[in-house]
mmCIF file of C-alpha atoms in Angstrom:
data_model
loop_
_atom_site.group_PDB
_atom_site.id
_atom_site.type_symbol
_atom_site.label_atom_id
_atom_site.label_comp_id
_atom_site.label_asym_id
_atom_site.label_seq_id
_atom_site.Cartn_x
_atom_site.Cartn_y
_atom_site.Cartn_z
ATOM 1 C CA UNK A 1 59.915 109.805 105.003
ATOM 2 C CA UNK A 2 61.744 107.299 102.711
ATOM 3 C CA UNK A 3 65.305 108.402 101.846
ATOM 4 C CA UNK A 4 66.402 109.116 98.267
ATOM 5 C CA UNK A 5 69.155 106.720 97.157
ATOM 6 C CA UNK A 6 72.526 108.082 96.326
ATOM 7 C CA UNK A 7 73.406 106.099 93.323
ATOM 8 C CA UNK A 8 77.194 105.779 93.429
ATOM 9 C CA UNK A 9 77.309 103.496 90.472
ATOM 10 C CA UNK A 10 75.663 106.247 88.168
ATOM 11 C CA UNK A 11 77.730 109.064 89.599
ATOM 12 C CA UNK A 12 80.918 107.041 89.182
ATOM 13 C CA UNK A 13 80.014 106.295 85.537
ATOM 14 C CA UNK A 14 79.548 110.031 84.982
ATOM 15 C CA UNK A 15 82.941 110.822 86.574
ATOM 16 C CA UNK A 16 84.565 108.218 84.295
ATOM 17 C CA UNK A 17 82.915 109.717 81.314
ATOM 18 C CA UNK A 18 84.308 113.192 82.173
ATOM 19 C CA UNK A 19 87.837 111.766 82.334
ATOM 20 C CA UNK A 20 87.887 110.351 78.830
ATOM 21 C CA UNK A 21 88.267 113.732 77.028
ATOM 22 C CA UNK A 22 91.027 114.681 79.672
ATOM 23 C CA UNK A 23 92.932 111.524 78.926
ATOM 24 C CA UNK A 24 92.676 112.276 75.221
ATOM 25 C CA UNK A 25 93.901 115.864 75.636
ATOM 26 C CA UNK A 26 96.848 114.757 77.748
ATOM 27 C CA UNK A 27 97.708 112.033 75.206
ATOM 28 C CA UNK A 28 97.698 114.539 72.333
ATOM 29 C CA UNK A 29 99.832 117.013 74.190
ATOM 30 C CA UNK A 30 102.430 114.591 75.671
ATOM 31 C CA UNK A 31 102.428 111.749 73.229
ATOM 32 C CA UNK A 32 101.167 109.085 75.639
ATOM 33 C CA UNK A 33 98.233 108.675 77.932
ATOM 34 C CA UNK A 34 98.522 108.923 81.717
ATOM 35 C CA UNK A 35 100.016 105.673 83.288
ATOM 36 C CA UNK A 36 99.161 103.877 86.395
ATOM 37 C CA UNK A 37 101.224 101.150 88.064
ATOM 38 C CA UNK A 38 99.635 98.825 90.536
ATOM 39 C CA UNK A 39 101.744 96.701 92.860
ATOM 40 C CA UNK A 40 100.171 93.583 94.434
ATOM 41 C CA UNK A 41 102.045 91.360 96.972
ATOM 42 C CA UNK A 42 100.734 87.817 97.459
ATOM 43 C CA UNK A 43 97.614 85.976 96.424
ATOM 44 C CA UNK A 44 94.909 87.441 98.646
ATOM 45 C CA UNK A 45 91.559 86.819 96.654
ATOM 46 C CA UNK A 46 90.016 90.149 97.521
ATOM 47 C CA UNK A 47 93.167 92.103 96.515
ATOM 48 C CA UNK A 48 93.347 90.165 93.207
ATOM 49 C CA UNK A 49 89.753 91.078 92.463
ATOM 50 C CA UNK A 50 90.213 94.815 93.436
ATOM 51 C CA UNK A 51 93.398 94.976 91.198
ATOM 52 C CA UNK A 52 91.612 93.409 88.293
ATOM 53 C CA UNK A 53 88.779 95.876 88.584
ATOM 54 C CA UNK A 54 91.174 98.833 88.675
ATOM 55 C CA UNK A 55 92.987 97.570 85.597
ATOM 56 C CA UNK A 56 89.783 97.065 83.643
ATOM 57 C CA UNK A 57 88.595 100.615 84.558
ATOM 58 C CA UNK A 58 92.080 102.143 83.575
ATOM 59 C CA UNK A 59 92.053 100.413 80.213
ATOM 60 C CA UNK A 60 88.396 101.498 79.483
ATOM 61 C CA UNK A 61 89.427 105.070 80.027
ATOM 62 C CA UNK A 62 92.476 104.780 77.761
ATOM 63 C CA UNK A 63 95.079 104.761 80.401
ATOM 64 C CA UNK A 64 98.230 102.861 80.317
ATOM 65 C CA UNK A 65 98.330 100.401 83.147
ATOM 66 C CA UNK A 66 100.786 97.904 84.491
ATOM 67 C CA UNK A 67 100.327 95.354 87.270
ATOM 68 C CA UNK A 68 103.359 94.152 89.265
ATOM 69 C CA UNK A 69 102.404 90.944 91.027
ATOM 70 C CA UNK A 70 104.934 89.923 93.605
ATOM 71 C CA UNK A 71 105.223 86.630 95.491
ATOM 72 C CA UNK A 72 103.965 86.495 99.152
ATOM 73 C CA UNK A 73 107.623 85.992 100.409
ATOM 74 C CA UNK A 74 108.832 89.290 98.766
ATOM 75 C CA UNK A 75 111.226 91.129 101.152
ATOM 76 C CA UNK A 76 110.878 94.776 102.150
ATOM 77 C CA UNK A 77 114.064 95.745 100.272
ATOM 78 C CA UNK A 78 112.768 94.184 97.043
ATOM 79 C CA UNK A 79 109.373 96.018 97.385
ATOM 80 C CA UNK A 80 111.061 99.282 98.050
ATOM 81 C CA UNK A 81 113.426 98.689 95.093
ATOM 82 C CA UNK A 82 110.445 98.236 92.681
ATOM 83 C CA UNK A 83 108.898 101.462 94.049
ATOM 84 C CA UNK A 84 112.075 103.345 93.464
ATOM 85 C CA UNK A 85 112.115 102.102 89.882
ATOM 86 C CA UNK A 86 108.495 103.220 89.389
ATOM 87 C CA UNK A 87 109.259 106.565 90.874
ATOM 88 C CA UNK A 88 111.960 107.208 88.269
ATOM 89 C CA UNK A 89 109.864 105.795 85.350
ATOM 90 C CA UNK A 90 108.697 108.844 83.333
ATOM 91 C CA UNK A 91 105.734 106.907 81.848
ATOM 92 C CA UNK A 92 104.300 106.105 85.261
ATOM 93 C CA UNK A 93 102.202 108.978 86.639
ATOM 94 C CA UNK A 94 100.546 107.092 89.502
ATOM 95 C CA UNK A 95 101.563 104.331 91.830
ATOM 96 C CA UNK A 96 99.201 102.190 93.914
ATOM 97 C CA UNK A 97 100.328 99.641 96.407
ATOM 98 C CA UNK A 98 97.425 97.276 97.037
ATOM 99 C CA UNK A 99 96.695 96.933 100.756
ATOM 100 C CA UNK A 100 96.767 94.941 102.907
ATOM 101 C CA UNK A 101 100.351 93.773 102.528
ATOM 102 C CA UNK A 102 101.640 90.513 103.982
ATOM 103 C CA UNK A 103 102.383 90.919 107.777
ATOM 104 C CA UNK A 104 106.172 90.787 107.353
ATOM 105 C CA UNK A 105 106.144 93.980 105.306
ATOM 106 C CA UNK A 106 106.039 97.455 106.751
ATOM 107 C CA UNK A 107 103.238 99.286 104.975
ATOM 108 C CA UNK A 108 103.931 102.646 106.358
ATOM 109 C CA UNK A 109 107.528 102.558 105.030
ATOM 110 C CA UNK A 110 106.243 101.372 101.746
ATOM 111 C CA UNK A 111 103.692 104.117 101.362
ATOM 112 C CA UNK A 112 106.203 106.754 102.432
ATOM 113 C CA UNK A 113 108.545 105.523 99.749
ATOM 114 C CA UNK A 114 106.203 106.465 96.921
ATOM 115 C CA UNK A 115 106.872 109.830 95.335
ATOM 116 C CA UNK A 116 104.215 112.368 96.611
ATOM 117 C CA UNK A 117 103.503 113.341 93.039
ATOM 118 C CA UNK A 118 102.650 109.703 92.107
ATOM 119 C CA UNK A 119 100.859 108.927 95.323
ATOM 120 C CA UNK A 120 97.432 108.488 93.736
ATOM 121 C CA UNK A 121 96.064 106.971 96.927
ATOM 122 C CA UNK A 122 96.845 110.276 98.781
ATOM 123 C CA UNK A 123 98.335 108.414 101.747
ATOM 124 C CA UNK A 124 101.901 109.970 101.648
ATOM 125 C CA UNK A 125 102.523 112.330 104.644
ATOM 126 C CA UNK A 126 103.238 115.231 102.244
ATOM 127 C CA UNK A 127 99.865 114.864 100.610
ATOM 128 C CA UNK A 128 98.031 114.237 103.977
ATOM 129 C CA UNK A 129 99.802 117.405 105.365
ATOM 130 C CA UNK A 130 98.741 119.486 102.343
ATOM 131 C CA UNK A 131 94.982 118.271 102.802
ATOM 132 C CA UNK A 132 94.959 119.333 106.468
ATOM 133 C CA UNK A 133 96.514 122.690 105.637
ATOM 134 C CA UNK A 134 93.660 123.295 103.123
ATOM 135 C CA UNK A 135 95.738 123.115 99.928
ATOM 136 C CA UNK A 136 95.102 119.414 98.830
ATOM 137 C CA UNK A 137 96.869 118.035 95.746
ATOM 138 C CA UNK A 138 96.280 114.190 95.809
ATOM 139 C CA UNK A 139 93.452 113.167 98.181
ATOM 140 C CA UNK A 140 92.527 109.696 99.386
ATOM 141 C CA UNK A 141 90.045 108.274 96.869
ATOM 142 C CA UNK A 142 87.148 107.169 99.140
ATOM 143 C CA UNK A 143 86.719 110.556 101.016
ATOM 144 C CA UNK A 144 87.167 112.406 97.604
ATOM 145 C CA UNK A 145 84.347 110.108 96.180
ATOM 146 C CA UNK A 146 82.014 111.050 99.017
ATOM 147 C CA UNK A 147 82.520 114.729 98.330
ATOM 148 C CA UNK A 148 81.887 114.251 94.681
ATOM 149 C CA UNK A 149 78.656 112.430 95.477
ATOM 150 C CA UNK A 150 77.476 115.320 97.746
ATOM 151 C CA UNK A 151 78.437 117.744 94.956
ATOM 152 C CA UNK A 152 76.470 115.724 92.321
ATOM 153 C CA UNK A 153 73.415 115.744 94.632
ATOM 154 C CA UNK A 154 73.586 119.576 94.799
ATOM 155 C CA UNK A 155 74.150 119.373 98.489
ATOM 156 C CA UNK A 156 76.376 122.013 100.020
ATOM 157 C CA UNK A 157 78.104 120.989 103.175
ATOM 158 C CA UNK A 158 78.938 124.647 104.069
ATOM 159 C CA UNK A 159 77.399 125.491 107.500
ATOM 160 C CA UNK A 160 76.182 121.965 107.880
ATOM 161 C CA UNK A 161 77.115 119.750 111.018
ATOM 162 C CA UNK A 162 78.859 116.541 109.842
ATOM 163 C CA UNK A 163 79.684 113.565 111.948
ATOM 164 C CA UNK A 164 82.345 111.161 110.675
ATOM 165 C CA UNK A 165 82.431 107.907 112.598
ATOM 166 C CA UNK A 166 85.858 106.290 112.407
ATOM 167 C CA UNK A 167 89.285 108.035 112.441
ATOM 168 C CA UNK A 168 91.379 106.001 110.125
ATOM 169 C CA UNK A 169 94.047 107.535 107.960
ATOM 170 C CA UNK A 170 92.431 106.068 104.901
ATOM 171 C CA UNK A 171 88.902 107.396 105.290
ATOM 172 C CA UNK A 172 87.950 109.060 108.607
ATOM 173 C CA UNK A 173 90.701 111.732 109.008
ATOM 174 C CA UNK A 174 90.874 112.806 105.409
ATOM 175 C CA UNK A 175 87.010 112.819 105.243
ATOM 176 C CA UNK A 176 86.942 115.191 108.169
ATOM 177 C CA UNK A 177 89.648 117.493 106.604
ATOM 178 C CA UNK A 178 87.641 117.675 103.214
ATOM 179 C CA UNK A 179 84.468 118.556 105.067
ATOM 180 C CA UNK A 180 86.213 121.148 107.133
ATOM 181 C CA UNK A 181 87.880 122.584 104.022
ATOM 182 C CA UNK A 182 84.346 122.924 102.573
ATOM 183 C CA UNK A 183 83.239 124.877 105.632
ATOM 184 C CA UNK A 184 81.312 122.170 107.333
ATOM 185 C CA UNK A 185 81.303 121.939 111.187
ATOM 186 C CA UNK A 186 82.912 118.540 111.770
ATOM 187 C CA UNK A 187 82.841 116.152 114.662
ATOM 188 C CA UNK A 188 85.278 113.102 114.148
ATOM 189 C CA UNK A 189 84.016 110.250 116.320
ATOM 190 C CA UNK A 190 85.994 107.220 117.648
ATOM 191 C CA UNK A 191 85.637 104.495 120.252
ATOM 192 C CA UNK A 192 85.623 106.958 123.193
ATOM 193 C CA UNK A 193 82.969 109.182 121.692
ATOM 194 C CA UNK A 194 79.331 109.318 122.466
ATOM 195 C CA UNK A 195 78.614 108.495 118.871
ATOM 196 C CA UNK A 196 74.845 108.193 119.020
ATOM 197 C CA UNK A 197 74.499 111.596 120.662
ATOM 198 C CA UNK A 198 76.774 113.231 118.156
ATOM 199 C CA UNK A 199 75.031 111.557 115.227
ATOM 200 C CA UNK A 200 71.584 112.611 116.341
ATOM 201 C CA UNK A 201 72.747 116.227 116.071
ATOM 202 C CA UNK A 202 74.258 115.941 112.600
ATOM 203 C CA UNK A 203 73.009 117.006 109.148
ATOM 204 C CA UNK A 204 75.426 114.522 107.591
ATOM 205 C CA UNK A 205 76.462 111.171 109.039
ATOM 206 C CA UNK A 206 79.398 109.343 107.425
ATOM 207 C CA UNK A 207 80.236 105.938 108.888
ATOM 208 C CA UNK A 208 83.567 104.314 108.055
ATOM 209 C CA UNK A 209 84.202 101.816 110.812
ATOM 210 C CA UNK A 210 83.684 98.435 109.257
ATOM 211 C CA UNK A 211 81.114 97.246 111.830
ATOM 212 C CA UNK A 212 77.891 95.815 110.429
ATOM 213 C CA UNK A 213 74.678 97.146 111.953
ATOM 214 C CA UNK A 214 76.428 99.986 113.828
ATOM 215 C CA UNK A 215 74.211 102.921 112.726
ATOM 216 C CA UNK A 216 70.576 102.356 113.473
ATOM 217 C CA UNK A 217 67.578 104.562 112.912
ATOM 218 C CA UNK A 218 67.673 105.937 116.483
ATOM 219 C CA UNK A 219 71.074 107.416 115.666
ATOM 220 C CA UNK A 220 69.797 109.487 112.792
ATOM 221 C CA UNK A 221 67.738 112.704 112.769
ATOM 222 C CA UNK A 222 64.891 113.153 110.372
ATOM 223 C CA UNK A 223 66.157 114.183 106.888
ATOM 224 C CA UNK A 224 69.854 113.642 107.463
ATOM 225 C CA UNK A 225 72.269 112.603 104.708
ATOM 226 C CA UNK A 226 73.693 109.227 105.561
ATOM 227 C CA UNK A 227 76.832 107.895 103.745
ATOM 228 C CA UNK A 228 77.846 104.294 104.498
ATOM 229 C CA UNK A 229 81.522 103.675 103.736
ATOM 230 C CA UNK A 230 81.527 100.236 105.603
ATOM 231 C CA UNK A 231 82.069 97.066 103.742
ATOM 232 C CA UNK A 232 81.102 94.013 105.824
ATOM 233 C CA UNK A 233 79.499 90.607 105.651
ATOM 234 C CA UNK A 234 76.457 89.762 107.558
ATOM 235 C CA UNK A 235 75.690 86.348 109.203
ATOM 236 C CA UNK A 236 74.465 85.009 105.861
ATOM 237 C CA UNK A 237 77.641 86.100 104.175
ATOM 238 C CA UNK A 238 75.769 88.981 102.282
ATOM 239 C CA UNK A 239 77.712 92.181 101.682
ATOM 240 C CA UNK A 240 76.505 95.036 103.878
ATOM 241 C CA UNK A 241 77.635 98.366 105.300
ATOM 242 C CA UNK A 242 77.777 99.907 108.737
ATOM 243 C CA UNK A 243 74.255 101.285 108.446
ATOM 244 C CA UNK A 244 71.072 99.230 109.109
ATOM 245 C CA UNK A 245 69.799 100.307 105.736
ATOM 246 C CA UNK A 246 66.111 99.338 105.883
ATOM 247 C CA UNK A 247 65.693 101.046 109.224
ATOM 248 C CA UNK A 248 67.630 104.172 108.494
ATOM 249 C CA UNK A 249 66.122 104.789 105.034
ATOM 250 C CA UNK A 250 62.749 105.288 106.623
ATOM 251 C CA UNK A 251 64.208 108.333 108.449
ATOM 252 C CA UNK A 252 67.087 109.838 106.393
ATOM 253 C CA UNK A 253 66.714 112.312 103.627
ATOM 254 C CA UNK A 254 69.345 110.700 101.449
ATOM 255 C CA UNK A 255 71.284 107.445 101.958
ATOM 256 C CA UNK A 256 73.996 105.387 100.130
ATOM 257 C CA UNK A 257 73.319 101.690 99.487
ATOM 258 C CA UNK A 258 75.928 98.885 100.045
ATOM 259 C CA UNK A 259 76.853 97.706 97.502
ATOM 260 C CA UNK A 260 76.412 100.370 94.817
ATOM 261 C CA UNK A 261 77.138 103.421 96.914
ATOM 262 C CA UNK A 262 80.647 104.608 97.873
ATOM 263 C CA UNK A 263 82.472 101.604 96.430
ATOM 264 C CA UNK A 264 82.247 102.566 92.757
ATOM 265 C CA UNK A 265 83.305 106.037 93.506
ATOM 266 C CA UNK A 266 86.571 104.962 94.988
ATOM 267 C CA UNK A 267 87.853 103.360 91.834
ATOM 268 C CA UNK A 268 86.528 106.343 89.769
ATOM 269 C CA UNK A 269 88.427 108.768 91.996
ATOM 270 C CA UNK A 270 91.626 106.604 91.696
ATOM 271 C CA UNK A 271 91.462 107.130 87.937
ATOM 272 C CA UNK A 272 90.733 110.862 88.567
ATOM 273 C CA UNK A 273 93.777 111.082 90.725
ATOM 274 C CA UNK A 274 95.907 109.407 88.086
ATOM 275 C CA UNK A 275 94.910 111.970 85.531
ATOM 276 C CA UNK A 276 95.466 114.785 87.917
ATOM 277 C CA UNK A 277 98.957 113.469 88.865
ATOM 278 C CA UNK A 278 99.863 113.147 85.186
ATOM 279 C CA UNK A 279 98.729 116.754 84.514
ATOM 280 C CA UNK A 280 100.644 118.055 87.531
ATOM 281 C CA UNK A 281 103.863 116.358 86.568
ATOM 282 C CA UNK A 282 103.676 117.458 83.030
ATOM 283 C CA UNK A 283 103.090 121.122 84.085
ATOM 284 C CA UNK A 284 105.986 120.800 86.525
ATOM 285 C CA UNK A 285 103.834 121.227 89.700
ATOM 286 C CA UNK A 286 104.074 117.608 90.932
ATOM 287 C CA UNK A 287 107.205 116.007 92.264
ATOM 288 C CA UNK A 288 109.274 114.816 89.495
ATOM 289 C CA UNK A 289 109.988 111.093 89.026
#
């Protein structure tokens, strides 16, 4: 068996196309398009690249977008002051603080300062709590993108056994919650788990650890769906995921490549969340700000 590729780039393009009429309808109703503000602190090259990509995507969809680039030495109070102003700005529907922040800044405090109704990353404790209660509003973009990919494949997770490798607040935990909300049986693995044994029993394996070569063919059952969220560099400096792709594709039923799998979906879902946040705020359901 050779696994079918899950083409995240094509699915993301479709998701973006679906947003264009929504943006137009919102702009006609409100008198302006949804707006996204991205905050970047310092000159980290990867962060600059990610922010530029997000800005291009927002502009292509007709969204208003603003980048706030702050110097490396920015103080906590200054950053929190900017977020407070963005919370109060009626034209800003979504706020994203690009991570990682410089080490002298408290990222947890910064993320908590964002109005839950404008938290398009879905990291605020209010949004995280809603997700785990089964009534999600704004959901972390990468896990949401994975669910959209599975939906586009026509693959129902209901009744399936899903193993999520990695328990970060950004991917692993919200991924497990989304799968559970969709009636999958979920095992959330971490460093103390017998990961190989759990993965071998799974219909769906989602790896979000950031360790190149972690998931090998002998970890995967025949015909399983394998989703690789990892973004790493191999010894030659080539971009790769957590999954040994060439091995696992000979055994899995479906598999995501790296690059071209989950990555494009993350930015598409950020735009989706921005539009949803704008609609919720306009309808009075989101937190005002």
